[in-house]
């Protein structure tokens, strides 16, 4: 009996060893239909879930607007006030140089577009990008114009229809009442009695003596970022037809007239011609003054300079 039980036990142990070897061999074989090392469906699904879908971007058509330039927020962003509400705008590279010439609180006209970025979760981020900008005037109410400053509530105040101007005539100062005149080129000024401000062509006005229009000053809007070298060359060529060109650094008035960017002069026995370029509220203007020899010659230049000194954006 004991011998039979020992025999059965040895048979069972042998069968168990064979079964263990078979299981080990099966575990080392690759899965049927899939080569060893190939990712499973579960692995592919996990990899696809981890890949980020690029955000969708859409760009609107170009739009135009006007507002008050409040200044830079950072090197790539400006703030512009529109109807009392400040709005941030991103700057395209090509407009950064122009923005550097703008004065705070200047009225500006600009073109921009809206960039909408849509994330994978469906959320949207909108940004506004300026593609061009310049300092300009805006239309005032009937019979009114506005000054650059603001009252305590931040609202533009209308300019009075008349203003006393101080004119240096023959060594003495005279106070003469000027009348508000409005240009179609985005500015206003006070004109003295006997002087007319009129439009000559787009971007160019003429201020002349009513009694003799040979006494005249041409006013040209140069924009916010003109080519000063080209302007100088053209001015010198024009002045050479009158006489020798002389450059002056003399102060010709107060405010914007204190430091002209260009100041050139030529004269002969029949005509004196002056050309000067100044900046007014972020915009540059060129003035060409013709002063014929005659009885009005002494009063014309100081009168015109007094009127130019009142120029401001609408």
CSV table of C-alpha atoms in Angstrom, one decimal:
chain,number,residue,atom,x,y,z
A,1,UNK,CA,0.0,0.0,0.0
A,2,UNK,CA,2.7,2.4,0.9
A,3,UNK,CA,4.5,1.7,-2.3
A,4,UNK,CA,1.4,2.5,-4.4
A,5,UNK,CA,0.9,5.8,-2.6
A,6,UNK,CA,4.5,6.8,-3.2
A,7,UNK,CA,4.2,5.9,-6.9
A,8,UNK,CA,1.0,8.0,-7.3
A,9,UNK,CA,2.8,11.0,-5.6
A,10,UNK,CA,5.7,10.8,-8.0
A,11,UNK,CA,3.4,10.7,-11.0
A,12,UNK,CA,1.5,13.8,-9.8
A,13,UNK,CA,4.8,15.7,-9.2
A,14,UNK,CA,6.0,14.9,-12.7
A,15,UNK,CA,2.7,16.1,-14.3
A,16,UNK,CA,2.9,19.3,-12.4
A,17,UNK,CA,6.4,20.0,-13.7
A,18,UNK,CA,5.4,19.4,-17.3
A,19,UNK,CA,2.4,21.8,-16.9
A,20,UNK,CA,4.7,24.5,-15.4
A,21,UNK,CA,7.1,24.3,-18.4
A,22,UNK,CA,4.2,24.5,-20.9
A,23,UNK,CA,2.9,27.7,-19.2
A,24,UNK,CA,6.3,29.3,-19.2
A,25,UNK,CA,6.8,28.6,-22.9
A,26,UNK,CA,3.4,30.1,-23.8
A,27,UNK,CA,4.1,33.3,-21.8
A,28,UNK,CA,7.3,34.0,-23.9
A,29,UNK,CA,5.4,33.7,-27.3
A,30,UNK,CA,4.2,37.0,-28.9
A,31,UNK,CA,0.4,37.6,-29.1
A,32,UNK,CA,-1.2,36.0,-32.2
A,33,UNK,CA,-1.5,38.4,-35.1
A,34,UNK,CA,0.7,41.2,-33.5
A,35,UNK,CA,4.5,41.2,-33.8
A,36,UNK,CA,6.5,41.7,-30.7
A,37,UNK,CA,7.0,45.3,-29.8
A,38,UNK,CA,4.0,46.7,-31.8
A,39,UNK,CA,1.8,49.0,-29.7
A,40,UNK,CA,-1.6,47.8,-28.8
A,41,UNK,CA,-4.9,49.7,-29.6
A,42,UNK,CA,-4.9,50.9,-26.0
A,43,UNK,CA,-1.4,52.5,-26.5
A,44,UNK,CA,-2.4,54.2,-29.7
A,45,UNK,CA,-5.5,55.7,-28.1
A,46,UNK,CA,-3.5,57.0,-25.2
A,47,UNK,CA,-0.9,58.6,-27.6
A,48,UNK,CA,-3.6,60.3,-29.7
A,49,UNK,CA,-5.3,61.7,-26.6
A,50,UNK,CA,-2.0,63.3,-25.5
A,51,UNK,CA,-1.4,65.0,-28.8
A,52,UNK,CA,-2.5,68.8,-28.7
A,53,UNK,CA,-4.6,70.1,-31.6
A,54,UNK,CA,-3.2,73.5,-32.8
A,55,UNK,CA,-5.7,76.3,-32.0
A,56,UNK,CA,-7.8,77.6,-34.9
A,57,UNK,CA,-7.3,81.3,-35.9
A,58,UNK,CA,-9.5,83.5,-38.0
A,59,UNK,CA,-8.8,87.1,-39.1
A,60,UNK,CA,-11.5,89.7,-39.8
A,61,UNK,CA,-11.6,92.1,-42.6
A,62,UNK,CA,-9.8,95.4,-42.1
A,63,UNK,CA,-11.8,98.1,-40.2
A,64,UNK,CA,-11.3,101.8,-39.6
A,65,UNK,CA,-11.9,103.9,-36.5
A,66,UNK,CA,-10.9,107.1,-34.7
A,67,UNK,CA,-10.1,107.8,-31.1
A,68,UNK,CA,-7.9,109.5,-28.5
A,69,UNK,CA,-4.4,108.1,-28.2
A,70,UNK,CA,-3.7,107.4,-24.5
A,71,UNK,CA,-0.1,106.1,-24.9
A,72,UNK,CA,1.8,102.8,-24.8
A,73,UNK,CA,0.9,100.0,-22.5
A,74,UNK,CA,4.0,98.1,-23.4
A,75,UNK,CA,6.3,97.9,-26.5
A,76,UNK,CA,3.6,96.0,-28.5
A,77,UNK,CA,0.4,97.5,-27.2
A,78,UNK,CA,-1.3,100.9,-27.2
A,79,UNK,CA,-4.4,102.2,-25.5
A,80,UNK,CA,-6.9,104.3,-27.5
A,81,UNK,CA,-10.0,105.9,-26.0
A,82,UNK,CA,-13.1,105.4,-28.1
A,83,UNK,CA,-16.3,107.2,-26.9
A,84,UNK,CA,-15.0,107.3,-23.4
A,85,UNK,CA,-14.0,103.6,-23.2
A,86,UNK,CA,-10.3,102.7,-23.3
A,87,UNK,CA,-9.4,99.8,-25.6
A,88,UNK,CA,-6.1,97.9,-26.0
A,89,UNK,CA,-4.6,97.3,-29.5
A,90,UNK,CA,-1.7,95.2,-30.5
A,91,UNK,CA,0.8,96.8,-32.9
A,92,UNK,CA,2.0,95.4,-36.2
A,93,UNK,CA,5.7,95.9,-36.7
A,94,UNK,CA,5.3,98.4,-39.5
A,95,UNK,CA,3.4,100.9,-37.4
A,96,UNK,CA,5.7,101.1,-34.3
A,97,UNK,CA,7.8,103.9,-35.8
A,98,UNK,CA,4.7,106.0,-36.4
A,99,UNK,CA,3.4,105.4,-32.9
A,100,UNK,CA,6.7,106.8,-31.5
A,101,UNK,CA,5.8,110.2,-33.1
A,102,UNK,CA,2.4,110.5,-31.6
A,103,UNK,CA,1.7,112.7,-28.6
A,104,UNK,CA,-0.6,111.5,-25.8
A,105,UNK,CA,-4.2,112.7,-26.1
A,106,UNK,CA,-3.7,113.2,-29.8
A,107,UNK,CA,-6.7,112.4,-32.0
A,108,UNK,CA,-5.9,109.5,-34.3
A,109,UNK,CA,-7.4,107.6,-37.2
A,110,UNK,CA,-6.3,104.0,-37.6
A,111,UNK,CA,-7.0,100.7,-39.5
A,112,UNK,CA,-7.2,97.4,-37.6
A,113,UNK,CA,-8.4,93.8,-37.7
A,114,UNK,CA,-9.6,91.4,-35.2
A,115,UNK,CA,-7.8,88.0,-34.7
A,116,UNK,CA,-9.9,85.3,-33.0
A,117,UNK,CA,-8.1,82.3,-31.6
A,118,UNK,CA,-10.3,79.2,-30.8
A,119,UNK,CA,-8.9,76.6,-28.4
A,120,UNK,CA,-9.7,72.9,-28.4
A,121,UNK,CA,-12.1,73.3,-25.5
A,122,UNK,CA,-14.2,75.8,-27.5
A,123,UNK,CA,-13.1,78.9,-25.7
A,124,UNK,CA,-12.2,82.0,-27.8
A,125,UNK,CA,-9.6,84.8,-27.4
A,126,UNK,CA,-10.0,88.0,-29.4
A,127,UNK,CA,-7.2,90.5,-30.1
A,128,UNK,CA,-7.2,93.7,-32.1
A,129,UNK,CA,-4.2,94.5,-34.3
A,130,UNK,CA,-3.5,98.0,-35.7
A,131,UNK,CA,-2.0,98.0,-39.3
A,132,UNK,CA,-1.8,101.8,-39.8
A,133,UNK,CA,-2.3,104.9,-37.6
A,134,UNK,CA,-2.0,108.7,-38.0
A,135,UNK,CA,-2.9,111.8,-36.0
A,136,UNK,CA,-5.9,113.6,-37.6
A,137,UNK,CA,-8.8,115.8,-36.7
A,138,UNK,CA,-12.4,114.8,-36.3
A,139,UNK,CA,-15.5,116.7,-37.2
A,140,UNK,CA,-16.7,119.1,-34.6
A,141,UNK,CA,-20.3,120.1,-34.0
A,142,UNK,CA,-21.8,122.8,-36.1
A,143,UNK,CA,-20.1,126.1,-35.3
A,144,UNK,CA,-17.8,124.4,-32.8
A,145,UNK,CA,-14.3,122.9,-32.6
A,146,UNK,CA,-12.6,121.2,-29.8
A,147,UNK,CA,-9.3,121.9,-27.9
A,148,UNK,CA,-6.7,119.3,-27.1
A,149,UNK,CA,-7.3,119.7,-23.4
A,150,UNK,CA,-10.2,118.3,-21.4
A,151,UNK,CA,-12.3,119.6,-18.6
A,152,UNK,CA,-12.6,117.9,-15.2
A,153,UNK,CA,-15.1,115.3,-16.5
A,154,UNK,CA,-12.7,114.4,-19.4
A,155,UNK,CA,-15.0,115.9,-22.1
A,156,UNK,CA,-13.6,118.0,-24.9
A,157,UNK,CA,-14.7,121.6,-24.6
A,158,UNK,CA,-15.8,123.8,-27.6
A,159,UNK,CA,-13.5,126.6,-28.7
A,160,UNK,CA,-14.8,130.1,-28.6
A,161,UNK,CA,-15.6,131.7,-31.9
A,162,UNK,CA,-13.1,134.6,-31.2
A,163,UNK,CA,-9.8,135.0,-29.4
A,164,UNK,CA,-7.4,137.8,-28.8
A,165,UNK,CA,-4.1,137.3,-30.6
A,166,UNK,CA,-0.9,139.2,-29.8
A,167,UNK,CA,1.0,140.4,-32.9
A,168,UNK,CA,4.4,142.1,-32.9
A,169,UNK,CA,4.1,145.0,-35.3
A,170,UNK,CA,7.0,147.4,-35.9
A,171,UNK,CA,8.6,146.7,-32.5
A,172,UNK,CA,5.4,146.9,-30.4
A,173,UNK,CA,2.8,144.3,-29.4
A,174,UNK,CA,-0.8,144.7,-30.5
A,175,UNK,CA,-3.8,142.7,-29.4
A,176,UNK,CA,-6.1,141.9,-32.3
A,177,UNK,CA,-9.2,139.7,-32.1
A,178,UNK,CA,-9.1,136.6,-34.3
A,179,UNK,CA,-12.0,134.5,-35.6
A,180,UNK,CA,-12.1,130.7,-35.6
A,181,UNK,CA,-11.5,129.2,-39.0
A,182,UNK,CA,-11.8,125.5,-39.8
A,183,UNK,CA,-9.7,123.6,-42.3
A,184,UNK,CA,-10.8,120.5,-44.2
A,185,UNK,CA,-7.4,119.0,-43.4
A,186,UNK,CA,-8.2,118.3,-39.7
A,187,UNK,CA,-7.2,121.5,-37.9
A,188,UNK,CA,-8.5,124.9,-36.8
A,189,UNK,CA,-6.9,128.2,-36.3
A,190,UNK,CA,-7.8,131.8,-35.5
A,191,UNK,CA,-7.4,134.2,-38.4
A,192,UNK,CA,-6.9,137.9,-38.1
A,193,UNK,CA,-9.1,140.5,-39.9
A,194,UNK,CA,-8.1,140.8,-43.5
A,195,UNK,CA,-6.8,137.2,-43.8
A,196,UNK,CA,-8.5,134.2,-45.4
A,197,UNK,CA,-7.8,130.5,-44.9
A,198,UNK,CA,-9.0,128.4,-47.8
A,199,UNK,CA,-8.4,124.9,-49.2
A,200,UNK,CA,-6.1,124.8,-52.2
A,201,UNK,CA,-6.2,121.0,-52.8
A,202,UNK,CA,-6.4,117.8,-50.6
A,203,UNK,CA,-3.8,118.1,-47.9
A,204,UNK,CA,-2.9,121.7,-48.7
A,205,UNK,CA,-4.4,125.1,-47.6
A,206,UNK,CA,-3.5,128.7,-48.3
A,207,UNK,CA,-3.6,131.5,-45.8
A,208,UNK,CA,-3.5,134.9,-47.6
A,209,UNK,CA,-4.0,138.6,-47.2
A,210,UNK,CA,-7.5,139.5,-48.6
A,211,UNK,CA,-6.3,142.9,-50.0
A,212,UNK,CA,-3.4,141.3,-51.9
A,213,UNK,CA,-3.2,137.5,-52.3
A,214,UNK,CA,0.4,137.6,-53.4
A,215,UNK,CA,1.1,137.8,-49.6
A,216,UNK,CA,0.4,134.1,-48.9
A,217,UNK,CA,1.4,131.1,-46.9
A,218,UNK,CA,0.9,127.6,-48.1
A,219,UNK,CA,0.1,125.0,-45.4
A,220,UNK,CA,0.8,121.3,-46.2
A,221,UNK,CA,-0.1,118.4,-44.1
A,222,UNK,CA,2.9,116.0,-44.0
A,223,UNK,CA,1.4,113.3,-41.7
A,224,UNK,CA,2.9,111.8,-38.7
A,225,UNK,CA,6.1,110.3,-40.2
A,226,UNK,CA,7.4,112.4,-43.1
A,227,UNK,CA,10.7,112.0,-45.0
A,228,UNK,CA,12.4,115.1,-43.8
A,229,UNK,CA,15.4,114.7,-46.1
A,230,UNK,CA,13.2,114.7,-49.1
A,231,UNK,CA,11.2,117.7,-47.8
A,232,UNK,CA,14.5,119.6,-47.3
A,233,UNK,CA,15.7,118.9,-50.8
A,234,UNK,CA,12.5,120.1,-52.4
A,235,UNK,CA,12.4,123.2,-50.3
A,236,UNK,CA,16.0,124.1,-51.1
A,237,UNK,CA,15.3,123.6,-54.8
A,238,UNK,CA,12.3,126.0,-54.6
A,239,UNK,CA,14.2,128.6,-52.6
A,240,UNK,CA,17.2,128.6,-55.0
A,241,UNK,CA,14.9,130.1,-57.6
A,242,UNK,CA,14.7,133.1,-55.3
A,243,UNK,CA,18.2,133.4,-54.0
A,244,UNK,CA,20.9,131.9,-51.8
A,245,UNK,CA,19.4,129.4,-49.3
A,246,UNK,CA,20.1,130.2,-45.7
A,247,UNK,CA,19.3,127.8,-42.8
A,248,UNK,CA,18.2,129.4,-39.5
A,249,UNK,CA,17.9,128.0,-36.0
A,250,UNK,CA,16.1,131.1,-34.7
A,251,UNK,CA,13.0,130.9,-32.6
A,252,UNK,CA,10.1,132.1,-34.6
A,253,UNK,CA,7.4,132.0,-32.0
A,254,UNK,CA,6.0,130.2,-28.9
A,255,UNK,CA,4.8,126.6,-28.5
A,256,UNK,CA,5.2,124.5,-31.6
A,257,UNK,CA,7.0,127.4,-33.3
A,258,UNK,CA,9.8,127.3,-30.8
A,259,UNK,CA,11.8,124.5,-32.4
A,260,UNK,CA,11.1,124.1,-36.2
A,261,UNK,CA,12.4,120.9,-37.6
A,262,UNK,CA,13.4,122.7,-40.8
A,263,UNK,CA,13.8,126.5,-41.2
A,264,UNK,CA,15.1,127.8,-44.6
A,265,UNK,CA,15.1,131.3,-46.1
A,266,UNK,CA,15.9,133.0,-49.4
A,267,UNK,CA,15.4,136.6,-50.6
A,268,UNK,CA,16.0,139.0,-53.5
A,269,UNK,CA,14.9,142.6,-54.2
A,270,UNK,CA,11.4,141.5,-55.1
A,271,UNK,CA,10.5,138.5,-52.9
A,272,UNK,CA,11.3,136.9,-49.6
A,273,UNK,CA,10.4,133.3,-49.2
A,274,UNK,CA,10.5,131.2,-46.0
A,275,UNK,CA,10.0,127.5,-45.5
A,276,UNK,CA,9.6,125.9,-42.1
A,277,UNK,CA,8.3,122.6,-40.8
A,278,UNK,CA,6.8,122.2,-37.3
A,279,UNK,CA,4.9,119.5,-35.4
A,280,UNK,CA,1.4,120.2,-34.0
A,281,UNK,CA,-0.1,117.5,-31.7
A,282,UNK,CA,1.8,114.6,-33.4
A,283,UNK,CA,1.3,115.8,-37.0
A,284,UNK,CA,3.9,117.6,-39.1
A,285,UNK,CA,3.1,120.6,-41.3
A,286,UNK,CA,5.2,122.5,-43.9
A,287,UNK,CA,4.7,126.2,-44.3
A,288,UNK,CA,5.9,128.1,-47.3
A,289,UNK,CA,5.6,131.9,-46.9
A,290,UNK,CA,5.8,134.3,-49.8
A,291,UNK,CA,6.4,138.0,-48.8
A,292,UNK,CA,6.7,140.3,-51.8
A,293,UNK,CA,8.6,143.6,-51.3
A,294,UNK,CA,5.9,146.2,-50.5
A,295,UNK,CA,4.0,148.0,-47.8
A,296,UNK,CA,2.6,144.8,-46.2
A,297,UNK,CA,6.0,143.1,-46.0
A,298,UNK,CA,6.7,144.1,-42.4
A,299,UNK,CA,3.3,143.1,-41.0
A,300,UNK,CA,2.7,139.9,-42.9
A,301,UNK,CA,5.2,137.5,-41.3
A,302,UNK,CA,4.4,138.4,-37.7
A,303,UNK,CA,0.7,138.3,-38.4
A,304,UNK,CA,0.9,134.8,-40.0
A,305,UNK,CA,3.1,133.5,-37.2
A,306,UNK,CA,0.6,134.7,-34.7
A,307,UNK,CA,-2.2,132.9,-36.5
A,308,UNK,CA,-0.1,129.6,-36.9
A,309,UNK,CA,0.5,129.7,-33.2
A,310,UNK,CA,-3.2,129.0,-32.6
A,311,UNK,CA,-3.4,125.9,-34.8
A,312,UNK,CA,-4.8,122.8,-33.1
A,313,UNK,CA,-6.4,119.5,-34.2
A,314,UNK,CA,-10.1,119.5,-34.5
